[in-house]
JSON list of C-alpha atoms in Angstrom, two decimals:
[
{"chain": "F", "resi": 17, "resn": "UNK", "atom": "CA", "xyz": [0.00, 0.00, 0.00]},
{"chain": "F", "resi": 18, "resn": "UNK", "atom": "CA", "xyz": [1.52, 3.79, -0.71]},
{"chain": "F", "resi": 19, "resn": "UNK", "atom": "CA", "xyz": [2.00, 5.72, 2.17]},
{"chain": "F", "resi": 20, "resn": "UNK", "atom": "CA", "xyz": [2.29, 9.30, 2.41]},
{"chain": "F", "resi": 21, "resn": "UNK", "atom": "CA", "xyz": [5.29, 10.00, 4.09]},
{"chain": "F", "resi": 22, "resn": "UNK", "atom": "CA", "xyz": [6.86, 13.00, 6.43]},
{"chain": "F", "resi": 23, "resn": "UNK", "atom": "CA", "xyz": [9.82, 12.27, 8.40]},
{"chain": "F", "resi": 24, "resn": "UNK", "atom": "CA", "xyz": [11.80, 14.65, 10.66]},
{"chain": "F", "resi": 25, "resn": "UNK", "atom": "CA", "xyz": [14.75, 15.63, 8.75]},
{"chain": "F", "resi": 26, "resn": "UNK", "atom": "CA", "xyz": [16.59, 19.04, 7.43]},
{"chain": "F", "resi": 27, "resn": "UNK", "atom": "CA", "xyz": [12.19, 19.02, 6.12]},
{"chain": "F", "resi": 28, "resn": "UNK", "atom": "CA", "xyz": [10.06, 17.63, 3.37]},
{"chain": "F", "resi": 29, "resn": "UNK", "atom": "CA", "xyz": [2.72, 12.01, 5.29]},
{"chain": "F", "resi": 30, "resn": "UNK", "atom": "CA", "xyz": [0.88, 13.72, 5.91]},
{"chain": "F", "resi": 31, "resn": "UNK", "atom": "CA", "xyz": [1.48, 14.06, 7.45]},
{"chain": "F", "resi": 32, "resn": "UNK", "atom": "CA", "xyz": [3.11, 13.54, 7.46]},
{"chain": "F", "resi": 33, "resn": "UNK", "atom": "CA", "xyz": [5.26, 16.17, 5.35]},
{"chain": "F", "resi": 34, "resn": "UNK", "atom": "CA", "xyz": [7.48, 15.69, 1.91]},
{"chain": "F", "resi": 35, "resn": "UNK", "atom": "CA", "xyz": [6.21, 12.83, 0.93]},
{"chain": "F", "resi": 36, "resn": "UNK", "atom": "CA", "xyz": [6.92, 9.68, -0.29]},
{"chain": "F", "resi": 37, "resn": "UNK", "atom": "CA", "xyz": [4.68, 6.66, -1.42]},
{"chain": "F", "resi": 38, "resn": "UNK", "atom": "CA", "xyz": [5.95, 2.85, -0.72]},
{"chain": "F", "resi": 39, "resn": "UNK", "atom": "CA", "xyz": [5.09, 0.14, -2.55]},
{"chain": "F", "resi": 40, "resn": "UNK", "atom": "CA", "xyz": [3.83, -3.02, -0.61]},
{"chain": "F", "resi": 41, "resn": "UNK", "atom": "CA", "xyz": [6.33, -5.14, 1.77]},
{"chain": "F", "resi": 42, "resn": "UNK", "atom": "CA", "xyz": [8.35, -1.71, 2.53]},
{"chain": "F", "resi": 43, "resn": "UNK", "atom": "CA", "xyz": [8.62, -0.98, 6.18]},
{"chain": "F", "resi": 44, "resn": "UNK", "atom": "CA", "xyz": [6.56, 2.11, 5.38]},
{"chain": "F", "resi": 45, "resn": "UNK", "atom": "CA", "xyz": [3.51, 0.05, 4.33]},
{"chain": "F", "resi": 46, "resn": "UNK", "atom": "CA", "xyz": [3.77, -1.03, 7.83]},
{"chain": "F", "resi": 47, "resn": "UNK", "atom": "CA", "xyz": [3.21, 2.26, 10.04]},
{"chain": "F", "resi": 48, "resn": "UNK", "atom": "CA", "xyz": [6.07, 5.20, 8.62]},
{"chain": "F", "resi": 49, "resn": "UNK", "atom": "CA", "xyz": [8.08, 6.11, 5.90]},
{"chain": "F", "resi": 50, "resn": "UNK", "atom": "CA", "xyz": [11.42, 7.67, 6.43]},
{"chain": "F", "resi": 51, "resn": "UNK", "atom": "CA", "xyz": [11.27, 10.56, 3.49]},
{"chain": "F", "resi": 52, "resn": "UNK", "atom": "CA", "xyz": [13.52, 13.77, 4.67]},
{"chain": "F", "resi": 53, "resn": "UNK", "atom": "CA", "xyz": [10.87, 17.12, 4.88]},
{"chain": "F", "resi": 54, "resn": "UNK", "atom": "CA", "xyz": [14.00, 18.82, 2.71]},
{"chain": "F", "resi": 55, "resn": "UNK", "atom": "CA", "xyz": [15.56, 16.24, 0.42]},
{"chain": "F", "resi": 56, "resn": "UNK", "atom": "CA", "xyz": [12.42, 13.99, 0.35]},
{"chain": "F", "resi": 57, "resn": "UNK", "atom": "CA", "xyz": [14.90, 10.54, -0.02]},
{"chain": "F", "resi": 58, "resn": "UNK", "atom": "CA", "xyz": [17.38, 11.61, 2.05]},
{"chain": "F", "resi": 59, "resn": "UNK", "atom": "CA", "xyz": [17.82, 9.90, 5.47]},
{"chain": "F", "resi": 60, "resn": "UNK", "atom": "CA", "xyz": [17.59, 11.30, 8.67]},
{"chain": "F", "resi": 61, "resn": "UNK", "atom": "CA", "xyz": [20.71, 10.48, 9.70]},
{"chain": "F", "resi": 62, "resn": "UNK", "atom": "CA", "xyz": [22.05, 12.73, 6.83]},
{"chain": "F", "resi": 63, "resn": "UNK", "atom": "CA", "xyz": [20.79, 15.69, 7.72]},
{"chain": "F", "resi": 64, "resn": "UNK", "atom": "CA", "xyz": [21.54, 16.13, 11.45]},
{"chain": "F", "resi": 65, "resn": "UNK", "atom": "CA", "xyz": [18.31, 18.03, 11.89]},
{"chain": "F", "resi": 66, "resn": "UNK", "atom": "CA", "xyz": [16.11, 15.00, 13.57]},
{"chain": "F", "resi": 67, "resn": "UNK", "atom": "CA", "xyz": [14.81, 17.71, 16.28]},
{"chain": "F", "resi": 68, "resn": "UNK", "atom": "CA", "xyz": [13.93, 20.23, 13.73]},
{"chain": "F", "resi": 69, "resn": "UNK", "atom": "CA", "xyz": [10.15, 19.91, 13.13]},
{"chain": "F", "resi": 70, "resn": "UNK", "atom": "CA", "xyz": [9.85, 18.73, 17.05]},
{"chain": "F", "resi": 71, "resn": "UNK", "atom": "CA", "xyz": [11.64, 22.00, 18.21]},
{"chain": "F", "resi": 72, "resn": "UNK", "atom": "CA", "xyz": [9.21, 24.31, 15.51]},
{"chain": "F", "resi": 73, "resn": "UNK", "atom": "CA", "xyz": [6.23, 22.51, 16.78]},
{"chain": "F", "resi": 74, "resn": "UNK", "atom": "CA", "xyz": [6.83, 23.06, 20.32]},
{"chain": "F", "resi": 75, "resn": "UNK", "atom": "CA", "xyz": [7.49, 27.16, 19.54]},
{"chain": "F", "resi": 76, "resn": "UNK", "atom": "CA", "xyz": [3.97, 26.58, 17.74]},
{"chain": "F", "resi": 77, "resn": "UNK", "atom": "CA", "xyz": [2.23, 24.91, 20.90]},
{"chain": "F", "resi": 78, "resn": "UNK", "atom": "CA", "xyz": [3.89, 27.50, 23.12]},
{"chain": "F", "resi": 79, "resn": "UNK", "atom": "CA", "xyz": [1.91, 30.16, 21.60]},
{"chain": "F", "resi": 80, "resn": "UNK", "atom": "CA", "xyz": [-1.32, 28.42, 22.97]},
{"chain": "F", "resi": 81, "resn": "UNK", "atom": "CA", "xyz": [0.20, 29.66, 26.54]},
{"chain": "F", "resi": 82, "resn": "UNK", "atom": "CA", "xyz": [-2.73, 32.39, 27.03]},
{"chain": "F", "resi": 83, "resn": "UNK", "atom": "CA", "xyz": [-5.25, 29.82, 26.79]},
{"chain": "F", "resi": 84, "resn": "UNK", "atom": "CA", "xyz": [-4.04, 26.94, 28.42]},
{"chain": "F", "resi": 85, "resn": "UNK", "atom": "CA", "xyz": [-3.48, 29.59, 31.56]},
{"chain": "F", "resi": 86, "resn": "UNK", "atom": "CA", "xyz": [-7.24, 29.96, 31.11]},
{"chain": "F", "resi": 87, "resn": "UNK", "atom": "CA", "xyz": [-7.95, 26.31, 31.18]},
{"chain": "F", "resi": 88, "resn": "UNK", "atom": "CA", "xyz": [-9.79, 26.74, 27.86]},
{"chain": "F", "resi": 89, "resn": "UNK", "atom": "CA", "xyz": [-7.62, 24.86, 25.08]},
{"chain": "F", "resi": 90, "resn": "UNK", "atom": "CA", "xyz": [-9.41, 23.42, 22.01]},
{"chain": "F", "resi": 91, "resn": "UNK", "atom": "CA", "xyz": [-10.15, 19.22, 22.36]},
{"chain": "F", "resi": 92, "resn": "UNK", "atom": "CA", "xyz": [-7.93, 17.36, 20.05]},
{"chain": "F", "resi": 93, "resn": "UNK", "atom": "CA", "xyz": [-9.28, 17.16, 16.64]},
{"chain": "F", "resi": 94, "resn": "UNK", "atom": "CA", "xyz": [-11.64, 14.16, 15.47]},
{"chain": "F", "resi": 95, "resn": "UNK", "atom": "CA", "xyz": [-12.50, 14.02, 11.77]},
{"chain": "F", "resi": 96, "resn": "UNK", "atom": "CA", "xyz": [-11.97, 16.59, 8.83]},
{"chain": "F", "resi": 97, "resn": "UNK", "atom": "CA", "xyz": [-14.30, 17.99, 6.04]},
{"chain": "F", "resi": 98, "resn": "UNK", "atom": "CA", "xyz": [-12.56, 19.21, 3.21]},
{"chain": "F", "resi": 99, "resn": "UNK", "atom": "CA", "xyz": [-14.73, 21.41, 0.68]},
{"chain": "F", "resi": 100, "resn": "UNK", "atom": "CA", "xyz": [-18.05, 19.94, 2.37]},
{"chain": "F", "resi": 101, "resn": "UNK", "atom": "CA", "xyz": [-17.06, 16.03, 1.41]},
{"chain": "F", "resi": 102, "resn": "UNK", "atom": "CA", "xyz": [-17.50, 13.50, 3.97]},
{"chain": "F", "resi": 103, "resn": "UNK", "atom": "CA", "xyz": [-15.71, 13.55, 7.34]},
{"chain": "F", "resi": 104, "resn": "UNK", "atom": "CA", "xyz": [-12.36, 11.96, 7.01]},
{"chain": "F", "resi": 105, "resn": "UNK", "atom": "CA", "xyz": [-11.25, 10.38, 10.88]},
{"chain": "F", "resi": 106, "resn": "UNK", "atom": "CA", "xyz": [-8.82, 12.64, 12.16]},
{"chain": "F", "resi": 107, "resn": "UNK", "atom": "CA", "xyz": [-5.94, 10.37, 14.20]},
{"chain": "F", "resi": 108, "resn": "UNK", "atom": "CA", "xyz": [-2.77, 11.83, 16.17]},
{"chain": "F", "resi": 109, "resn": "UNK", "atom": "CA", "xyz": [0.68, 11.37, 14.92]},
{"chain": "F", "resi": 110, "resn": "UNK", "atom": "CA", "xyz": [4.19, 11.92, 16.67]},
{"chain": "F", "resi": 111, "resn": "UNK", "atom": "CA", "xyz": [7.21, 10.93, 16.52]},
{"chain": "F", "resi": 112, "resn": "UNK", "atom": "CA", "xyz": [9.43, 7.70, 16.53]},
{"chain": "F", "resi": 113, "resn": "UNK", "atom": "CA", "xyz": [12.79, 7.32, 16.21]},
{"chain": "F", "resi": 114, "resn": "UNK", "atom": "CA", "xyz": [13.14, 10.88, 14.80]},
{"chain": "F", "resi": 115, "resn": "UNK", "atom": "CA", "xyz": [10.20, 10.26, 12.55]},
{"chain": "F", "resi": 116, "resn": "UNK", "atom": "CA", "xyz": [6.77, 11.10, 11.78]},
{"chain": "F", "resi": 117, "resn": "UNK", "atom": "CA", "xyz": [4.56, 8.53, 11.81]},
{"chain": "F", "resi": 118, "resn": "UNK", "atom": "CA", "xyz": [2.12, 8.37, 8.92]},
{"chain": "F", "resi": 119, "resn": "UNK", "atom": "CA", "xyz": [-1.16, 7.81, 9.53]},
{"chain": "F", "resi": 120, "resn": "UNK", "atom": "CA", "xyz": [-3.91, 4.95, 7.88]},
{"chain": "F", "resi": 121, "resn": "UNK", "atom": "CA", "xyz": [-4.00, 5.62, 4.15]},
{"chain": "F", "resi": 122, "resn": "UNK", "atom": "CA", "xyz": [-7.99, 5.95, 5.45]},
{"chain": "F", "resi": 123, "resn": "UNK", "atom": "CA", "xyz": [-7.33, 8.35, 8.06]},
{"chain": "F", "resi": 124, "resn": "UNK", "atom": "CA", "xyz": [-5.35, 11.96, 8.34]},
{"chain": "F", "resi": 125, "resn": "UNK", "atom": "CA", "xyz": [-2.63, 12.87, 11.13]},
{"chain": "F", "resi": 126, "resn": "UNK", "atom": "CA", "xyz": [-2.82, 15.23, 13.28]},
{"chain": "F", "resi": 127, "resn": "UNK", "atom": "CA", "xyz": [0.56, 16.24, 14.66]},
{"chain": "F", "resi": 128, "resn": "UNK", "atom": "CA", "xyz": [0.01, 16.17, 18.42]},
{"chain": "F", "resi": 129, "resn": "UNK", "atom": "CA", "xyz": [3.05, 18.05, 18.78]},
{"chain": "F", "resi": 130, "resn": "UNK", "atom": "CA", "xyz": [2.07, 21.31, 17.30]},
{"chain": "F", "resi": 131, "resn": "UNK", "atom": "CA", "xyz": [-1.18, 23.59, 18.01]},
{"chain": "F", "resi": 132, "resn": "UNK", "atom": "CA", "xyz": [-5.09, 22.65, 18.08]},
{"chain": "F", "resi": 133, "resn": "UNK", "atom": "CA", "xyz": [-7.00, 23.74, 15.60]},
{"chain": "F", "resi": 134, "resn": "UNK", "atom": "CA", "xyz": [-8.67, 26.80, 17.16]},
{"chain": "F", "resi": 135, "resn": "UNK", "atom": "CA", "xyz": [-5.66, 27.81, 19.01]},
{"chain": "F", "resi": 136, "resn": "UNK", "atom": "CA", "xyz": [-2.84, 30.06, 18.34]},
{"chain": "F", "resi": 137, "resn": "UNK", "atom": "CA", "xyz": [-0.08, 28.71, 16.29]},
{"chain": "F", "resi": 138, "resn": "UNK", "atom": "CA", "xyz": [-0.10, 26.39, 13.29]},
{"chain": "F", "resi": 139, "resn": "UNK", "atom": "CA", "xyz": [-1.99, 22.97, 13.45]},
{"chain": "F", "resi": 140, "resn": "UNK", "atom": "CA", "xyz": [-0.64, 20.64, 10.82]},
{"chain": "F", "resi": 141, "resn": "UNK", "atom": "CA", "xyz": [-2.59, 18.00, 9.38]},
{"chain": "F", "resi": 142, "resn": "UNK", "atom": "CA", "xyz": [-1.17, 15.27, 6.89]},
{"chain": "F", "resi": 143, "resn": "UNK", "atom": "CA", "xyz": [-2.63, 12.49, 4.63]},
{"chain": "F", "resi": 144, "resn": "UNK", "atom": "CA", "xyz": [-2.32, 10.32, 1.77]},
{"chain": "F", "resi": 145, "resn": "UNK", "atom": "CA", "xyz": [-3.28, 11.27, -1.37]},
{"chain": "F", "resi": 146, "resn": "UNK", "atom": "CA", "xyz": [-3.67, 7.74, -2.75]},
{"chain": "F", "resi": 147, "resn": "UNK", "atom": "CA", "xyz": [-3.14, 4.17, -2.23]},
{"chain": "F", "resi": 148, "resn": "UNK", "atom": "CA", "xyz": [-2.48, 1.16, -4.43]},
{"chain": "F", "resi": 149, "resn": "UNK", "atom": "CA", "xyz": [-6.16, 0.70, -3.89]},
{"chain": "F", "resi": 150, "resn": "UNK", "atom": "CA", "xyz": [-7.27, 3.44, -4.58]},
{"chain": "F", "resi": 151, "resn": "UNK", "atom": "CA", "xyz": [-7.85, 7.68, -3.08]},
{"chain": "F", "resi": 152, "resn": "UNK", "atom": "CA", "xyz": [-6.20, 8.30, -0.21]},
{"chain": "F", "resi": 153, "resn": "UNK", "atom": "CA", "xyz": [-7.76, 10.09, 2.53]},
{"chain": "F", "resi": 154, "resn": "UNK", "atom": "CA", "xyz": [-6.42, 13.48, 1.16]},
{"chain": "F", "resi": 155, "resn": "UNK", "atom": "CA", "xyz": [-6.96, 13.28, -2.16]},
{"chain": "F", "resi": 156, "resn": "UNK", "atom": "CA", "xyz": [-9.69, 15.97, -2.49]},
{"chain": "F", "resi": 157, "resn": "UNK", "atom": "CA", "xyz": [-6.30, 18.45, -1.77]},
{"chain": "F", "resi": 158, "resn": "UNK", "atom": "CA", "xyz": [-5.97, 18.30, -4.72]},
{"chain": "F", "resi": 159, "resn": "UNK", "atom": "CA", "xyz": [-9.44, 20.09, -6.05]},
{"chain": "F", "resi": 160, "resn": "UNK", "atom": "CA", "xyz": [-8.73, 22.52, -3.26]},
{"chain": "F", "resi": 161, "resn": "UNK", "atom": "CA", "xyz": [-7.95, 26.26, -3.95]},
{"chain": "F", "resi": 162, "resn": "UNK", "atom": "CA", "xyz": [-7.91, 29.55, -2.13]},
{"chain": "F", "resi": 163, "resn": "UNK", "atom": "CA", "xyz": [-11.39, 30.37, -1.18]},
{"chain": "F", "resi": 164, "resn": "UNK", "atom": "CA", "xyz": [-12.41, 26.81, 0.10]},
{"chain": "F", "resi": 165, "resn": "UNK", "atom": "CA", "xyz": [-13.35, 25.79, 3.08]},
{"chain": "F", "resi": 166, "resn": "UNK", "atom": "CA", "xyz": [-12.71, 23.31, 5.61]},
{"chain": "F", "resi": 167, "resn": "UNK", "atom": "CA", "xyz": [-13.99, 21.77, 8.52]},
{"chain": "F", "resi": 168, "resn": "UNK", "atom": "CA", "xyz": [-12.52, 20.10, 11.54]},
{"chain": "F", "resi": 169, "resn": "UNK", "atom": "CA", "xyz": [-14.15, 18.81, 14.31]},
{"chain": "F", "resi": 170, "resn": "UNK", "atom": "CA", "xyz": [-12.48, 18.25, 17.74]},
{"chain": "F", "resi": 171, "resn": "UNK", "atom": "CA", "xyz": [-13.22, 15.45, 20.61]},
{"chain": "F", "resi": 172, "resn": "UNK", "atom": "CA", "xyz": [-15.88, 17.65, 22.38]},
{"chain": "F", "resi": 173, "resn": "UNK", "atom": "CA", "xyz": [-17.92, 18.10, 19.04]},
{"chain": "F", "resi": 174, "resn": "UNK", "atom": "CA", "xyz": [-17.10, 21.81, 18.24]},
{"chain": "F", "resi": 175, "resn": "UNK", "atom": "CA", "xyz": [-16.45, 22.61, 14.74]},
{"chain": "F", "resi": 176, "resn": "UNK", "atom": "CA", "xyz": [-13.33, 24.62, 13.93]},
{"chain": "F", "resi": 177, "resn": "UNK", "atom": "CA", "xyz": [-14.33, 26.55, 10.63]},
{"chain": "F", "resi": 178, "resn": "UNK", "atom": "CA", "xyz": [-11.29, 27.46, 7.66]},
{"chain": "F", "resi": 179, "resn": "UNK", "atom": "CA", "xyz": [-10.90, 29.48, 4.78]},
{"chain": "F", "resi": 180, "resn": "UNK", "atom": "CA", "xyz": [-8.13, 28.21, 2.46]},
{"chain": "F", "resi": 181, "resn": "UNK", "atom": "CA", "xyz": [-5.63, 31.21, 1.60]},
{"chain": "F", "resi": 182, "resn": "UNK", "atom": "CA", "xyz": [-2.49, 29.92, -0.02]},
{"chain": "F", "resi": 183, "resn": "UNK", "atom": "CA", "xyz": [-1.69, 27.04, -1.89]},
{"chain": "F", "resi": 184, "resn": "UNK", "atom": "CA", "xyz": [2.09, 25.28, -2.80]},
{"chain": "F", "resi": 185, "resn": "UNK", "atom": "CA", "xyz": [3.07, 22.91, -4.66]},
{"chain": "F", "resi": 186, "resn": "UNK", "atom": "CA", "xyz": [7.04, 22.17, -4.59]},
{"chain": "F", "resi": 187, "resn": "UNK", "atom": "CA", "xyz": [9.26, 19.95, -4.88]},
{"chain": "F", "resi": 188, "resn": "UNK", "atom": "CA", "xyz": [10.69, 18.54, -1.67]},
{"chain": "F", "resi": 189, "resn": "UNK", "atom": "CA", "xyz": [13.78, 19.52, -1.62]},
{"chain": "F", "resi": 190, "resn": "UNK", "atom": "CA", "xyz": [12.06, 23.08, -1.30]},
{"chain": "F", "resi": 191, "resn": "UNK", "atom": "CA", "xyz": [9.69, 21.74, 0.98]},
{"chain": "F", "resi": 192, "resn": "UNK", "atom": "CA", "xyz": [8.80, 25.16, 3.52]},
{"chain": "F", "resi": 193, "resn": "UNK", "atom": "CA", "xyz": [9.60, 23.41, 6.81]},
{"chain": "F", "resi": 194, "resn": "UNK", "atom": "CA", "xyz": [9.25, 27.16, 9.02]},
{"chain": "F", "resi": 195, "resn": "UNK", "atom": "CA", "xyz": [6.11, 27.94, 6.77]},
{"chain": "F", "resi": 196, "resn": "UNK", "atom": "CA", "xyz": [4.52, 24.39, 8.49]},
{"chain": "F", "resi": 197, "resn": "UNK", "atom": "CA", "xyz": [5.69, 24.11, 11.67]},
{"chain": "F", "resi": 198, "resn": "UNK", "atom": "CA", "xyz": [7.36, 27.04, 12.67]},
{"chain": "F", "resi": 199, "resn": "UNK", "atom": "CA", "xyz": [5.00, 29.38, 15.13]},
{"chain": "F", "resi": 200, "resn": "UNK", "atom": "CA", "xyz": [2.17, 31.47, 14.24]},
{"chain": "F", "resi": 201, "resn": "UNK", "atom": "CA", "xyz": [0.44, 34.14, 17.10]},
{"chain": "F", "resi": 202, "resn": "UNK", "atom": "CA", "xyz": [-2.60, 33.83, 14.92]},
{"chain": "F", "resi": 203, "resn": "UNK", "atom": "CA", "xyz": [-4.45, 30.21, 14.58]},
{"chain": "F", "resi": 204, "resn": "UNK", "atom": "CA", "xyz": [-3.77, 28.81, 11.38]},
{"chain": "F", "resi": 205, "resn": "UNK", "atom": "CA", "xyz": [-4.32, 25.39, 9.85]},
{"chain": "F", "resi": 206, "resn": "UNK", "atom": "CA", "xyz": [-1.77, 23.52, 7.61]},
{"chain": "F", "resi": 207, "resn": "UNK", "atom": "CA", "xyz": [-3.06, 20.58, 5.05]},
{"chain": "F", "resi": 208, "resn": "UNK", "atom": "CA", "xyz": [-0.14, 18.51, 3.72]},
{"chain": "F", "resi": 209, "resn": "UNK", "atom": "CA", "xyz": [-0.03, 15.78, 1.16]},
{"chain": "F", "resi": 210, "resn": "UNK", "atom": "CA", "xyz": [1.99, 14.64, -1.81]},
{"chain": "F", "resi": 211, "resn": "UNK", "atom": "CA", "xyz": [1.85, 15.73, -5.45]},
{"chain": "F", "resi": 212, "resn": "UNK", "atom": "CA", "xyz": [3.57, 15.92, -8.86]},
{"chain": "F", "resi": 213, "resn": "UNK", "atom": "CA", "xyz": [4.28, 13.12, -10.92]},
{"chain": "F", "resi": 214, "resn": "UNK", "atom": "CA", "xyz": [4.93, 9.59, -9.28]},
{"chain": "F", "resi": 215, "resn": "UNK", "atom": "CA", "xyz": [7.82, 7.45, -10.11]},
{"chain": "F", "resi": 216, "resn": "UNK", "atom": "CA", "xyz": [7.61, 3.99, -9.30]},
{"chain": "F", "resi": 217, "resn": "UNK", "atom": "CA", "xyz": [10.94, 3.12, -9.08]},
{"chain": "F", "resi": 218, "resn": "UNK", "atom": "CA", "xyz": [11.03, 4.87, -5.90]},
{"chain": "F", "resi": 219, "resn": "UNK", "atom": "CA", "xyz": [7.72, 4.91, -5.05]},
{"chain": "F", "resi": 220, "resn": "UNK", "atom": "CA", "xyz": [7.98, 8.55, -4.13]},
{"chain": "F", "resi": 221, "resn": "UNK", "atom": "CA", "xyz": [5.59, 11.57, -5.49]},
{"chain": "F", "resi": 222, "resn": "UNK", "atom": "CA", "xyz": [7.49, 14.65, -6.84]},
{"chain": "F", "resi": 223, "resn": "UNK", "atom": "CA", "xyz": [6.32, 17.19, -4.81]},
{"chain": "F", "resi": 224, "resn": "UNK", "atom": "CA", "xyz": [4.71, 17.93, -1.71]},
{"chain": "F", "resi": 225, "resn": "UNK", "atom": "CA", "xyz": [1.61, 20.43, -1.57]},
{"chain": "F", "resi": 226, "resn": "UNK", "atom": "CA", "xyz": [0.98, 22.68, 1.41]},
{"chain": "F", "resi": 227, "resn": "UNK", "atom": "CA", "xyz": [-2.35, 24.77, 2.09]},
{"chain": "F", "resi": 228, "resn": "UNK", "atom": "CA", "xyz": [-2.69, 26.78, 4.50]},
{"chain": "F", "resi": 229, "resn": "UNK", "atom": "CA", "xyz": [-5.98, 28.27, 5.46]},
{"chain": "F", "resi": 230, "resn": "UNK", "atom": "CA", "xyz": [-7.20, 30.73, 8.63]},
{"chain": "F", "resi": 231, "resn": "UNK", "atom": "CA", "xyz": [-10.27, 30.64, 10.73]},
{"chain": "F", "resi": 232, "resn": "UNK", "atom": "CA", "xyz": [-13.76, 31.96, 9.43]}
]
């Protein structure tokens, strides 16, 4: 099965976020792929950055300091709408072994590390955009422009209402590691899945693409 891959490298799954699609019997089909956020194939030992998407995401949570102090943080979130489609389970995602973990090809991640939606900072959502099956969990990102809108809902049953504003699409060398997890004083959510053209040799997409959309 191909799994959308974002490991914790110099930065390129979706979440988790340059991605990179394995074909069956890879460890990756397993649980996690080990993509680099910035040079998509390279390892994370290469880079000497394993901490780098940790250390942005806890700058992003910190910003949520007003409201934890006023015991009113969002719940985690639960599912996803995207554009008004069906919900789409919303799971959470860390890290192991200086990786993302990827979640079900069914499901999108939510990277526990970062912000809530409806907080202050950036709250980072990844999935697949297909499978060997079939669509992946994401792949309406891909009819997504500025001007749509998305839904999340969190544990306590609250929606969390978005306007898409910007839309990338690079390549994952280029992938905009800051732009994702790096902190935000204003709440913001980040969409992440793969893109471009899909060689099978490596079983890795192109590109990654990156929305980014702010509450309504």
């Amino acid at each position: 099965m191909r799994l959308l891959s974002i490991a914790a490298g110099a930065l390129a799954a979706g979440l988790t976020a340059a991605v990179l699609l394995a074909p069956p019997g890879t460890r990756a089909s397993q649980s996690r792929a080990s993509a680099s956020l910035a040079a998509g194939m390279a390892s994370l030992g290469d880079t000497g950055e394993l901490s780098a998407p940790l250390a942005l995401a806890r700058a992003t949570a910190g910003d949520a300091s007003a409201q934890l102090a006023e015991g009113v943080r969002p719940a985690p979130p639960r599912s996803i709408s995207l554009a008004g489609a069906s919900p789409i389970p919303v799971e959470r995602v860390g890290l192991s072994h200086g990786e993302i973990v990827v979640p079900r090809p069914d499901r999108a991640g939510w990277f526990e590390a970062g912000a809530r939606p409806g907080e202050p900072g950036r709250a980072v959502i990844i999935g697949h955009v297909d499978t060997l099956y079939g669509p992946g969990a994401f792949a309406p990102l891909r009819w997504l422009r500025e001007g749509s809108r998305v839904t999340v809902l969190d544990a306590r049953g609250l929606p969390h209402r978005y306007v898409i504003f910007s839309r990338i699409q690079v390549p994952k060398p280029q992938f905009p590691a800051q732009a994702v997890y790096g902190p935000s004083r204003q709440p913001e959510l980040v969409l992440v899945t793969c893109g471009g053209s899909f060689d099978r040799g490596t079983g890795s997409y192109s590109d990654s693409v990156v929305l980014h959309a702010r509450p309504l």
